[in-house]
Tab-separated table of C-alpha atoms in Angstrom:
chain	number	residue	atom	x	y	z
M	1	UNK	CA	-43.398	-8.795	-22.159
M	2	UNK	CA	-42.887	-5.129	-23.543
M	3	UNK	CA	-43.677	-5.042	-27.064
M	4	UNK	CA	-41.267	-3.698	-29.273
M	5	UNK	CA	-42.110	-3.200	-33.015
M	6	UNK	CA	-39.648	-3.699	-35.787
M	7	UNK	CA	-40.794	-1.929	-38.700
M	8	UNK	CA	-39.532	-4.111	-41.476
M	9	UNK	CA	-40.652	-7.215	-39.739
M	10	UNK	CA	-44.022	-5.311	-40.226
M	11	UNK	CA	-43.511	-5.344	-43.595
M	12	UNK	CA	-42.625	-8.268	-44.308
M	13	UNK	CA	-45.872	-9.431	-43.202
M	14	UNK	CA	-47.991	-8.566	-45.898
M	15	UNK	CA	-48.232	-7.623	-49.483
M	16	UNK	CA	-51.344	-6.244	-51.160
M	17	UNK	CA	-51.691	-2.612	-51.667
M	18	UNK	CA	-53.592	-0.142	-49.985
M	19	UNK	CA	-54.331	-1.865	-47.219
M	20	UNK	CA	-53.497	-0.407	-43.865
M	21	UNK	CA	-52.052	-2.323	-40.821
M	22	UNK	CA	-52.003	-1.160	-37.485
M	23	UNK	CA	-48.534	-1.301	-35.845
M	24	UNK	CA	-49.263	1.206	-32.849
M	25	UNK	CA	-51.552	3.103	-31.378
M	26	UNK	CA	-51.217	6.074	-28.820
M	27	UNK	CA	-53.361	9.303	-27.805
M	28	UNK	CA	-56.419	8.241	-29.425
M	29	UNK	CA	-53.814	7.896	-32.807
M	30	UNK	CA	-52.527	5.208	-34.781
M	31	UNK	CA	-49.119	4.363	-36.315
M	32	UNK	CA	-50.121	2.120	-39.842
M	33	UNK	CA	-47.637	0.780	-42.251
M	34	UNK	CA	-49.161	0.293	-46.075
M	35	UNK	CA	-47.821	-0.648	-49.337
M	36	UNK	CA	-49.372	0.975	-52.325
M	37	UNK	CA	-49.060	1.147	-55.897
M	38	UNK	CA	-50.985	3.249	-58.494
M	39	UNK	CA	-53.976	5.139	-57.719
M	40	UNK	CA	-56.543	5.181	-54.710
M	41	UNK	CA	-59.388	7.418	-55.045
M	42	UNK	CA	-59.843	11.598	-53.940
M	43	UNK	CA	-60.861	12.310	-50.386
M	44	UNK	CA	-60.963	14.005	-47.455
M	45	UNK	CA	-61.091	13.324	-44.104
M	46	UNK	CA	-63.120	16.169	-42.634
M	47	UNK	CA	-61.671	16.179	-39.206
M	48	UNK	CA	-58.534	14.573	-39.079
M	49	UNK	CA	-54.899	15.233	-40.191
M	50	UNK	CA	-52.993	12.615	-41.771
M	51	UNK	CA	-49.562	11.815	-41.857
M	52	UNK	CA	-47.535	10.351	-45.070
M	53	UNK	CA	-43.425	9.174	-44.532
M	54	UNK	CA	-42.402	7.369	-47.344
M	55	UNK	CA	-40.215	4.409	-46.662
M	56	UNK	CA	-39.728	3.214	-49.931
M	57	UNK	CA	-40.218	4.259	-53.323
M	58	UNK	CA	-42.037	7.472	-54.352
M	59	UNK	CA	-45.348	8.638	-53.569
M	60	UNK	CA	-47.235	11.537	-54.705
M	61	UNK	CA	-50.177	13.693	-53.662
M	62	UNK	CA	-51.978	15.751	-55.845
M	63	UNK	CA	-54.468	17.961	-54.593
M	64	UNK	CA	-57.255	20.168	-56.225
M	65	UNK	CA	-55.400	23.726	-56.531
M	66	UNK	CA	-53.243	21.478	-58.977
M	67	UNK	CA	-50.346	21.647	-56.943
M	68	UNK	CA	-48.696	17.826	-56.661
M	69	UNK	CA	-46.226	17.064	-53.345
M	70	UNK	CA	-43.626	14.453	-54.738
M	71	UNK	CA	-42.044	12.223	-51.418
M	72	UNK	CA	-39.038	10.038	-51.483
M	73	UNK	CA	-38.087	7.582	-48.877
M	74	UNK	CA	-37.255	9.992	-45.585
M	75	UNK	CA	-39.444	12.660	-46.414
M	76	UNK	CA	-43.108	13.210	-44.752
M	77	UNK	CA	-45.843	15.000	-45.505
M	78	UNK	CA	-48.851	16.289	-43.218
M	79	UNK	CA	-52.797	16.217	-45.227
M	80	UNK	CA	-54.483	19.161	-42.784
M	81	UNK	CA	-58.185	18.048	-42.155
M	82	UNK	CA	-60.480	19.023	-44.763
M	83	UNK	CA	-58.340	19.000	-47.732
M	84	UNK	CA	-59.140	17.139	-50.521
M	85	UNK	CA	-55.768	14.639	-51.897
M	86	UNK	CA	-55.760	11.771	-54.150
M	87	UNK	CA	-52.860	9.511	-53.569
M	88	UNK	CA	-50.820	7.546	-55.585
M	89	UNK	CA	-47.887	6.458	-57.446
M	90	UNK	CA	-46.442	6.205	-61.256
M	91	UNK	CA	-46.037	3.747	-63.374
M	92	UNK	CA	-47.406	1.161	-60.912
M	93	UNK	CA	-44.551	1.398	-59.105
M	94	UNK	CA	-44.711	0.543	-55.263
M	95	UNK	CA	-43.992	2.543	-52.575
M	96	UNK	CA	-44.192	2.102	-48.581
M	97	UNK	CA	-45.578	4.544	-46.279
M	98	UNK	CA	-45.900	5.221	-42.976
M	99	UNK	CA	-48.959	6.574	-42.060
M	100	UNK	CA	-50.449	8.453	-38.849
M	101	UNK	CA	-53.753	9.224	-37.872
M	102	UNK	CA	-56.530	9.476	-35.263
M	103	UNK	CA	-57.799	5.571	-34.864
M	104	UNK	CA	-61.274	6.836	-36.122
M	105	UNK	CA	-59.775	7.621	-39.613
M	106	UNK	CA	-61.336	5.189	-42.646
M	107	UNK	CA	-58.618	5.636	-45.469
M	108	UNK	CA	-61.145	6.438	-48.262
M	109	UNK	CA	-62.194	9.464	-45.960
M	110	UNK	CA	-65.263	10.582	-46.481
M	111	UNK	CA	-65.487	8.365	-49.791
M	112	UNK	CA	-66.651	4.527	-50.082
M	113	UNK	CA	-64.750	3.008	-52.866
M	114	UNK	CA	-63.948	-0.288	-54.107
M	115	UNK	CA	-60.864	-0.167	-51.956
M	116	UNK	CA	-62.224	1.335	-48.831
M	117	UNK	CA	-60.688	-1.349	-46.329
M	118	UNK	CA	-63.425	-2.296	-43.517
M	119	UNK	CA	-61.181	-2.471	-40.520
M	120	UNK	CA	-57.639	-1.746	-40.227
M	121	UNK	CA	-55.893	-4.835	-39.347
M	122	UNK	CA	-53.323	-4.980	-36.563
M	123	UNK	CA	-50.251	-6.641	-37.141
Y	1	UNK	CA	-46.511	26.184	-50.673
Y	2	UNK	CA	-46.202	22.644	-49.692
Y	3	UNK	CA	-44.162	22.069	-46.870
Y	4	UNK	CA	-42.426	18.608	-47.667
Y	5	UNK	CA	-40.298	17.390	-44.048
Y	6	UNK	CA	-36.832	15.105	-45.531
Y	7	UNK	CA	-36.013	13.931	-42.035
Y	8	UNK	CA	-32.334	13.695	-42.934
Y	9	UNK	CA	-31.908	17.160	-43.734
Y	10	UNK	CA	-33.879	17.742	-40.048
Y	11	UNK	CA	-31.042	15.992	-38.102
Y	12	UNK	CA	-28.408	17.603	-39.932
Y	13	UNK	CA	-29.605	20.907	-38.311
Y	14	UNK	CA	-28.801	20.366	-35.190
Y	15	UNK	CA	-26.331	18.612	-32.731
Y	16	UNK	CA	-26.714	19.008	-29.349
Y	17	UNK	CA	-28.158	15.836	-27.294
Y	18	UNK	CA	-31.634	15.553	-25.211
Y	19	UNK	CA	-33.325	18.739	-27.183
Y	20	UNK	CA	-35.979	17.886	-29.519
Y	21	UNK	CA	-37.224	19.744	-32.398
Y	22	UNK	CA	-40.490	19.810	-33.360
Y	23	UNK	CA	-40.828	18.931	-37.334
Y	24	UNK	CA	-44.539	18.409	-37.295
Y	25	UNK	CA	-47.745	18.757	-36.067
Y	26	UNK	CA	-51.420	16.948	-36.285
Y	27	UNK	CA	-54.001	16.464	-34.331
Y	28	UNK	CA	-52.939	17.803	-31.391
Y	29	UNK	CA	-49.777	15.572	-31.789
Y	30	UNK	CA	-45.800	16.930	-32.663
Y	31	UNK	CA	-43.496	14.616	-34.263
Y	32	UNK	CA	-40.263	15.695	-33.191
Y	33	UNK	CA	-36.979	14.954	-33.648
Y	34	UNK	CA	-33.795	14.417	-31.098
Y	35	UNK	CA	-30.245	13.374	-30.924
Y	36	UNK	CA	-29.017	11.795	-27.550
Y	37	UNK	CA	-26.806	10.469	-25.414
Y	38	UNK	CA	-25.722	8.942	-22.375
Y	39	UNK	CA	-29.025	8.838	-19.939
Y	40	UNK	CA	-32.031	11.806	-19.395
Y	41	UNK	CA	-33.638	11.216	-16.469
Y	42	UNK	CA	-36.247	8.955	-14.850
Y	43	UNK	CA	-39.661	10.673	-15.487
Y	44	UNK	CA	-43.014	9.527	-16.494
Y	45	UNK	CA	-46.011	11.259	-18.686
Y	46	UNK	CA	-49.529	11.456	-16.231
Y	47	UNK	CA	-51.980	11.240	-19.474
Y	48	UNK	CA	-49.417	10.844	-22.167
Y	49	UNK	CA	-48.224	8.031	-24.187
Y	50	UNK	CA	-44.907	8.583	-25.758
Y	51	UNK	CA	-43.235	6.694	-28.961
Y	52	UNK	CA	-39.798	6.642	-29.591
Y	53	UNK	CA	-38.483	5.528	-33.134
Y	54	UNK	CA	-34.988	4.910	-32.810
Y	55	UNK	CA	-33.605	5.996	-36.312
Y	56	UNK	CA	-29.518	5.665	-36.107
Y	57	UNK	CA	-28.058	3.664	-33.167
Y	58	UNK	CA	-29.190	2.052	-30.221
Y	59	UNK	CA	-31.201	3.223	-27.696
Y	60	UNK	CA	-32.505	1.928	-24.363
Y	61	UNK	CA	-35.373	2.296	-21.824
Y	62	UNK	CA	-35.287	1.050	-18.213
Y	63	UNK	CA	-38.551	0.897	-16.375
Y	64	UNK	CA	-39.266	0.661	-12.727
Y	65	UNK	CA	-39.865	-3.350	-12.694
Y	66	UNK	CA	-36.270	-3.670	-13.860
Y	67	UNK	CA	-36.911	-4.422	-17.482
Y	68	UNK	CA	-35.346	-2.794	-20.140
Y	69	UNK	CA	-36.136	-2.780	-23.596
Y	70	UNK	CA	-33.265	-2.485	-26.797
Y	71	UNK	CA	-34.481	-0.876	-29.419
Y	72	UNK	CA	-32.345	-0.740	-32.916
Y	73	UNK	CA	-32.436	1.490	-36.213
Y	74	UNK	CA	-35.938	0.822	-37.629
Y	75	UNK	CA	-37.404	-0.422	-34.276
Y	76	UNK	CA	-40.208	1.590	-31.808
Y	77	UNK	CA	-41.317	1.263	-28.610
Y	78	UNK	CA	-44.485	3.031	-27.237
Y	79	UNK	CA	-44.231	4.026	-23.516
Y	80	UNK	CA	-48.013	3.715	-22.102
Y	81	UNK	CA	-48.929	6.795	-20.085
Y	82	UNK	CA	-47.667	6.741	-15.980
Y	83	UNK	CA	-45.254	4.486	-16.509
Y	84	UNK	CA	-41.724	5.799	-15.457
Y	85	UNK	CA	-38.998	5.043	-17.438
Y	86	UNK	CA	-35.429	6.474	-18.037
Y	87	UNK	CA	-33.887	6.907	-21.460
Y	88	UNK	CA	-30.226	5.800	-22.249
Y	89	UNK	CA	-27.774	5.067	-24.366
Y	90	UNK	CA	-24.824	2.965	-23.663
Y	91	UNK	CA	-20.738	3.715	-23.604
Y	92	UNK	CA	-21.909	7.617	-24.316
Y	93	UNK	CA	-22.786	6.251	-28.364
Y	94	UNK	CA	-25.161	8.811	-29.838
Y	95	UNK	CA	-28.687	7.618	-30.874
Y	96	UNK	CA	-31.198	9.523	-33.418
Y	97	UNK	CA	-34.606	9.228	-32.394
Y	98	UNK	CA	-38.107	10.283	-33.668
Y	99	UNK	CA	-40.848	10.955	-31.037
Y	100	UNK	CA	-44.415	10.968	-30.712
Y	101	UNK	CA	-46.634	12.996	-28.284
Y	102	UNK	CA	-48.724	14.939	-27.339
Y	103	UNK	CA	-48.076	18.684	-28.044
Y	104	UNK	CA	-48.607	19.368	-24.487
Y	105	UNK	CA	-45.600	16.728	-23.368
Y	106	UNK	CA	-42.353	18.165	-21.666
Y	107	UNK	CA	-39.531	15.424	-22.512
Y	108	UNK	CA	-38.623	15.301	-18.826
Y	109	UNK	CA	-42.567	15.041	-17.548
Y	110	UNK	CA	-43.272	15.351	-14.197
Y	111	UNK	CA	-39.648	15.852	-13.467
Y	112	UNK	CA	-37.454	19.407	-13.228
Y	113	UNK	CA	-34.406	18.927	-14.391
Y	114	UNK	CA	-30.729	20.492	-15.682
Y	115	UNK	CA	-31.653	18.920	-19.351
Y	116	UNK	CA	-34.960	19.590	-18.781
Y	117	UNK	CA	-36.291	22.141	-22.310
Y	118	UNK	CA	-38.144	24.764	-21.515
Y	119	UNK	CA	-39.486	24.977	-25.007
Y	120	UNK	CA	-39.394	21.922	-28.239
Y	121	UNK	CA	-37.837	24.688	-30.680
Y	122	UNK	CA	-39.340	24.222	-34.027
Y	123	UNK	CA	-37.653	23.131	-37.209
């Protein structure tokens, strides 16, 4: 049976925000769909890029040099390792990312926060 | 400068089938974009895995056990590293893909070949 993933099957399969699930994994990466709304906390992951496509909504980066990137569904953005980024949206509205990183990333980064998720789950 | 990626405007750059463009990069990882049609070639990656995201049309991969798998806008499929398979679509109709791999992969792998690119041009 060859597994073929259908990503809005994926996300119909779960609700709550920042939460990560696991929907691939290749090359020592992973391929993680999350919903998200508001704010999660600053971080950085201090040896691993990370990879934000917005598949609904709008989501926003801001990082510490003040700049902000603003992404709308179909655009992606690429965190280099080490930089610091706070994500999040306005006005508590949701948005629906795709994300991509090495499977040793924690989504908090280096930070441990309220909503630091334990273990990705897969889906 | 923040380099923002809308994937759209990517595929509107280019036409020309079985050519990827490289529209990202992380972790040792491209992301790259590619508009085919009609079959590649049958090929396999030694010590890559490979994801394809189909992202207009339909597109289809035939491996060596005679399975094939279907995948539709909004669907991936990750092709596990040594196993051969060949890319197609049917009836000549053009598919839109996104792909995963390594930044060492060669779209044809082990195999030389006419539509074999010498080198992912970047977008």
């Amino acid at each position: 049976m060859r597994k073929i993933v259908n990503i809005k099957e994926k996300y119909a399969q779960f609700s709550d925000h920042w939460s990560p699930r696991v929907v691939g994994e290749l090359n020592g990466q992973q391929v993680k769909l999350a919903k998200v709304s508001g704010e999660l906390v600053w971080h950085d992951h201090a040896t691993e890029d990370e990879l934000f496509l917005v598949q609904r909504g709008t989501f926003y980066l801001e990082f510490r040099d003040g700049t902000t990137v603003e992404l709308k569904e179909g655009e992606f953005y690429i965190v280099p390792r080490g930089v610091e980024h706070l994500p999040y949206t306005k006005n508590g509205e949701e948005a629906w990312l795709l994300l991509l990183e090495p499977a040793t990333t924690k989504h908090t980064g280096n930070v441990d926060h309220a909503l630091t998720q334990r273990k990705a789950e897969f889906l």
